Coordinates of C-alpha atoms and ligand atoms in Angstrom, one line a residue:
X1 CA 66.7 39.5 128.6
X2 CA 66.3 42.4 130.7
X3 CA 64.1 45.1 128.9
X4 CA 64.9 48.3 130.1
X5 CA 62.1 50.7 129.6
X6 CA 62.2 54.0 128.4
X7 CA 59.8 55.5 130.9
X8 CA 62.9 55.8 133.1
X9 CA 65.3 58.4 131.7
X10 CA 67.4 61.6 132.8
X11 CA 67.6 65.0 131.1
X12 CA 71.4 65.5 131.8
X13 CA 74.2 63.2 132.6
X14 CA 75.5 63.6 136.3
X15 CA 76.9 61.2 139.3
X16 CA 73.7 62.6 141.6
X17 CA 71.5 60.8 139.6
X18 CA 70.3 57.8 141.2
X19 CA 70.5 54.6 139.0
X20 CA 67.2 53.3 137.6
X21 CA 68.0 49.8 136.1
X22 CA 71.2 47.6 137.2
X23 CA 73.1 45.0 134.7
X24 CA 76.0 42.6 135.1
X25 CA 79.1 42.9 132.8
X26 CA 79.0 40.5 129.9
X27 CA 75.2 40.6 130.3
X28 CA 72.9 41.4 126.8
X29 CA 70.1 43.7 127.9
X30 CA 67.4 45.9 125.6
X31 CA 67.0 49.6 126.2
X32 CA 63.6 50.8 125.0
X33 CA 64.6 54.7 123.9
X34 CA 62.6 57.9 123.0
X35 CA 63.0 60.1 120.0
X36 CA 64.7 63.1 121.1
X37 CA 61.4 64.9 121.3
X38 CA 60.0 62.7 123.5
X39 CA 57.6 61.0 121.4
X40 CA 55.5 64.1 121.6
X41 CA 55.5 65.4 117.6
X42 CA 53.5 62.1 116.0
X43 CA 51.9 64.2 113.4
X44 CA 52.4 66.8 110.6
X45 CA 50.3 69.0 112.1
X46 CA 52.5 69.4 115.1
X47 CA 55.1 72.3 114.8
X48 CA 58.2 72.2 116.5
X49 CA 57.8 75.8 117.5
X50 CA 54.4 74.8 119.0
X51 CA 54.7 71.6 120.9
X52 CA 55.9 72.3 124.6
X53 CA 59.2 69.9 124.8
X54 CA 60.7 71.0 127.9
X55 CA 63.7 69.1 127.8
X56 CA 65.6 67.6 124.5
X57 CA 67.1 63.9 123.9
X58 CA 65.8 62.1 127.1
X59 CA 68.1 59.5 127.4
X60 CA 67.0 55.9 129.3
X61 CA 68.8 55.2 132.3
X62 CA 70.7 55.8 134.3
X63 CA 72.1 52.3 133.9
X64 CA 74.4 51.0 137.1
X65 CA 77.0 48.7 135.5
X66 CA 77.8 46.3 138.5
X67 CA 81.5 46.0 138.7
X68 CA 82.7 49.0 137.0
X69 CA 85.1 51.3 138.7
X70 CA 86.4 54.8 138.2
X71 CA 89.2 54.5 136.0
X72 CA 88.4 51.4 134.2
X73 CA 87.2 51.6 130.6
X74 CA 84.1 50.7 129.7
X75 CA 83.5 48.9 126.4
X76 CA 80.0 48.6 125.1
X77 CA 78.9 46.3 122.3
X78 CA 76.4 47.6 119.9
X79 CA 74.6 44.4 118.8
X80 CA 71.3 45.6 117.6
X81 CA 69.2 48.6 116.9
X82 CA 65.7 48.1 116.1
X83 CA 63.7 51.4 115.1
X84 CA 60.1 52.6 115.6
X85 CA 58.1 52.5 112.3
X86 CA 58.2 56.2 111.7
X87 CA 60.6 59.1 112.2
X88 CA 60.3 63.1 112.2
X89 CA 62.3 65.5 111.4
X90 CA 61.0 69.1 111.9
X91 CA 62.2 72.2 110.6
X92 CA 62.0 76.2 111.5
X93 CA 63.8 79.2 110.7
X94 CA 67.2 79.5 111.9
X95 CA 67.7 75.7 112.3
X96 CA 71.1 74.2 111.4
X97 CA 73.5 75.2 108.9
X98 CA 71.4 77.0 106.3
X99 CA 68.7 78.2 109.1
X100 CA 68.3 81.5 107.5
X101 CA 67.5 79.7 104.0
X102 CA 64.6 78.1 105.9
X103 CA 61.6 80.6 105.6
X104 CA 58.5 78.2 107.0
X105 CA 58.1 76.1 110.0
X106 CA 57.0 72.4 109.2
X107 CA 57.0 68.8 110.1
X108 CA 57.6 65.7 107.9
X109 CA 56.7 62.3 109.6
X110 CA 59.2 59.7 107.7
X111 CA 58.1 56.2 107.8
X112 CA 60.9 53.2 107.7
X113 CA 60.1 50.1 106.2
X114 CA 62.1 47.0 105.8
X115 CA 65.3 48.8 106.1
X116 CA 64.3 51.7 103.9
X117 CA 63.3 55.4 104.6
X118 CA 60.1 56.4 102.6
X119 CA 61.4 60.0 102.2
X120 CA 58.1 60.7 100.3
X121 CA 56.2 58.9 97.8
X122 CA 58.8 59.1 95.2
X123 CA 62.1 59.0 97.0
X124 CA 63.3 56.2 99.5
X125 CA 66.8 55.0 100.4
X126 CA 68.3 52.4 102.9
X127 CA 68.0 53.2 106.7
X128 CA 71.4 53.4 108.6
X129 CA 70.1 53.2 112.2
X130 CA 72.7 54.7 114.7
X131 CA 72.8 56.3 118.5
X132 CA 73.0 60.1 119.0
X133 CA 72.9 60.1 122.5
X134 CA 74.9 57.5 124.6
X135 CA 77.1 58.7 127.7
X136 CA 78.2 58.2 131.2
X137 CA 78.1 60.4 134.2
X138 CA 80.8 63.0 133.6
X139 CA 83.4 63.8 136.0
X140 CA 82.2 66.9 137.5
X141 CA 78.8 68.4 137.8
X142 CA 75.5 67.5 135.4
X143 CA 75.8 68.2 131.1
X144 CA 72.3 68.4 129.6
X145 CA 71.4 65.5 127.3
X146 CA 71.9 68.2 124.4
X147 CA 75.7 68.8 125.0
X148 CA 78.9 66.2 123.9
X149 CA 81.7 65.7 126.0
X150 CA 84.3 63.5 127.0
X151 CA 81.4 61.8 128.8
X152 CA 79.9 61.2 125.5
X153 CA 76.2 62.4 125.6
X154 CA 75.1 64.0 122.4
X155 CA 77.8 63.0 120.1
X156 CA 75.7 62.2 116.8
X157 CA 78.5 60.3 115.2
X158 CA 77.1 57.7 112.7
X159 CA 79.7 54.9 113.2
X160 CA 77.6 54.6 117.1
X161 CA 75.9 51.9 115.4
X162 CA 75.4 48.0 115.2
X163 CA 78.4 46.2 115.3
X164 CA 80.6 48.8 116.7
X165 CA 82.0 48.9 120.2
X166 CA 82.0 52.1 122.0
X167 CA 84.3 52.9 124.9
X168 CA 84.1 55.3 127.2
X169 CA 86.3 56.5 130.3
X170 CA 84.3 55.6 134.0
X171 CA 84.3 58.7 136.1
X172 CA 82.4 57.2 138.9
X173 CA 81.8 53.6 140.1
X174 CA 78.8 52.1 138.0
X175 CA 79.3 54.3 135.0
X176 CA 75.6 54.9 135.0
X177 CA 75.0 54.7 131.5
X178 CA 72.3 56.4 129.5
X179 CA 71.2 56.6 126.1
X180 CA 68.4 57.9 123.6
X181 CA 68.1 60.1 120.5
X182 CA 68.5 57.4 118.0
X183 CA 68.4 58.4 114.2
X184 CA 67.0 56.1 111.5
X185 CA 69.7 58.1 109.2
X186 CA 72.5 61.1 109.8
X187 CA 74.9 62.4 107.5
X188 CA 78.4 63.3 108.9
X189 CA 77.5 67.0 110.4
X190 CA 74.1 66.8 110.9
X191 CA 73.8 69.7 108.5
X192 CA 70.0 70.8 108.9
X193 CA 70.2 70.2 112.6
X194 CA 68.7 66.7 113.2
X195 CA 68.5 63.3 111.7
X196 CA 65.6 61.4 111.0
X197 CA 64.8 61.3 114.8
X198 CA 63.1 58.1 116.0
X199 CA 62.4 55.8 119.0
X200 CA 63.2 52.4 119.2
X201 CA 65.3 49.7 121.2
X202 CA 69.3 48.9 121.5
X203 CA 70.6 45.6 122.4
X204 CA 73.9 46.0 124.4
X205 CA 76.7 44.4 126.2
X206 CA 79.1 46.0 128.1
X207 CA 82.7 44.5 129.1
X208 CA 85.6 46.5 130.7
X209 CA 89.1 47.0 130.3
X210 CA 91.4 46.8 133.3
X211 CA 95.0 48.1 132.6
X212 CA 94.3 50.1 129.2
X213 CA 96.0 53.5 129.0
X214 CA 93.4 56.3 129.4
X215 CA 92.2 58.3 126.4
X216 CA 90.5 60.8 128.0
X217 CA 87.4 60.8 125.5
X218 CA 85.0 58.2 123.9
X219 CA 86.8 56.1 121.5
X220 CA 84.3 54.0 118.7
X221 CA 85.8 51.2 117.0
X222 CA 84.8 49.3 114.0
X223 CA 86.3 46.8 111.5
X224 CA 88.5 49.4 109.8
X225 CA 89.2 52.0 112.5
X226 CA 89.6 53.5 115.8
X227 CA 87.4 57.1 115.9
X228 CA 88.8 59.3 118.8
X229 CA 85.7 61.3 119.7
X230 CA 86.3 64.9 120.6
X231 CA 83.8 67.8 121.3
X232 CA 85.0 71.4 122.0
X233 CA 83.6 75.2 121.1
X234 CA 85.2 74.9 117.2
X235 CA 86.1 72.0 114.7
X236 CA 89.9 73.3 115.3
X237 CA 89.6 73.1 118.9
X238 CA 88.0 69.9 119.2
X239 CA 90.6 68.5 116.3
X240 CA 93.4 69.7 118.1
X241 CA 92.1 67.6 121.6
X242 CA 91.7 64.5 119.4
X243 CA 95.0 64.8 117.5
X244 CA 96.8 65.1 120.6
X245 CA 95.0 61.9 122.2
X246 CA 96.1 59.9 119.3
X247 CA 99.3 61.3 118.9
X248 CA 100.2 60.4 122.8
X249 CA 98.9 56.7 121.7
X250 CA 101.6 56.7 118.6
X251 CA 104.2 57.9 121.1
X252 CA 103.6 55.2 123.4
X253 CA 102.6 52.4 121.3
X254 CA 105.7 53.1 119.0
X255 CA 108.2 55.0 121.1
X256 CA 108.2 57.5 118.8
X257 CA 109.2 61.4 119.6
X258 CA 106.5 64.0 119.0
X259 CA 107.7 65.0 115.7
X260 CA 107.2 61.2 114.4
X261 CA 104.2 60.7 116.1
X262 CA 102.7 64.1 114.2
X263 CA 104.3 63.1 111.1
X264 CA 102.7 59.4 111.3
X265 CA 99.4 61.1 112.2
X266 CA 99.3 63.0 109.1
X267 CA 100.3 60.5 107.0
X268 CA 97.9 57.9 108.2
X269 CA 95.0 59.6 110.3
X270 CA 91.7 61.6 109.1
X271 CA 89.9 64.1 110.7
X272 CA 86.3 63.3 110.3
X273 CA 82.8 65.4 111.4
X274 CA 80.5 63.9 113.7
X275 CA 78.1 67.2 113.8
X276 CA 78.6 70.7 113.9
X277 CA 75.3 71.9 115.3
X278 CA 75.0 71.0 119.0
X279 CA 75.9 73.2 122.0
X280 CA 79.7 71.8 121.4
X281 CA 80.5 70.6 118.0
X282 CA 82.0 66.9 117.7
X283 CA 84.8 65.7 115.2
X284 CA 86.5 62.0 115.4
X285 CA 90.1 61.4 114.6
X286 CA 90.2 57.7 112.5
X287 CA 93.5 56.1 113.4
X288 CA 93.3 52.9 110.9
X289 CA 93.8 49.4 112.5
X290 CA 96.3 49.0 109.4
X291 CA 98.6 51.3 111.2
X292 CA 97.8 50.8 115.0
X293 CA 96.0 47.8 115.7
X294 CA 94.9 47.9 119.5
X295 CA 94.6 51.2 120.4
X296 CA 94.1 50.0 124.1
X297 CA 97.5 48.0 124.1
X298 CA 98.6 48.0 127.8
X299 CA 102.1 48.2 126.4
X300 CA 104.3 49.8 123.7
X301 CA 103.3 47.5 120.6
X302 CA 107.3 47.9 119.5
Ligands
CA401 CA1 71.3 64.4 118.7
ZN402 ZN1 68.7 63.4 117.3

């Protein structure tokens, strides 16, 4: 199995970046990743405000996916996420939603052992590994790895995890996939501004959907639902964008007018928050598979 080393990474997603690696469709490969601080914070004496971190979220890649063309939908099977032994959670005044309540700057190194997070000597809870940053080259320009968008990037969506499938619109031949910023655990919202930030290794396999309808944004598939991942300036704007995409799928799949598609959306789908702390916020519209078995069905289902 190809092991793609973390030493080749990007700081922004862009079609201008030359591929560092090449994989084939259906090939299973492993990708090593740094934590969001590039592995520079390893002790509690290192404060985020004092360590020089020129860019956040280095993402291993770009990885050219052979045979994937502009206009395809790239499907990524997330087979495994292996975490390093310790993660980190920094804080400083102003960080996260309750930033004004943080009076001192400090750093916690948090060990992960046997699938559990050792929060302190008394408190532990199960790890829930996830990928914070994963994406393809955007249609235009360069997007910092800190920012989410229709190309993916810093989506901080906790269903991007082992056993899920992730779908991206492909804007450039080869897709130029990159990923990093693993979390050993993170709740919806990423409320203090970080997860348990950690390095590790992700095992993946890529396939492509040909002739599937364009959704225009990343989608995560789990056993129970499709999640349309929408990023924008505000939660409301992100919700509108994701809802329009879901309503359009209902119209096409079931031959509904807008009002009935909107009603079906309201009756069955949920607005969920991925993160509200990045330069753009990210929400997801959860579409139950019990309602729409195949989001990417090329023709009408009814
Ligand atoms: Ca992140
Ligand atoms: Zn992170």
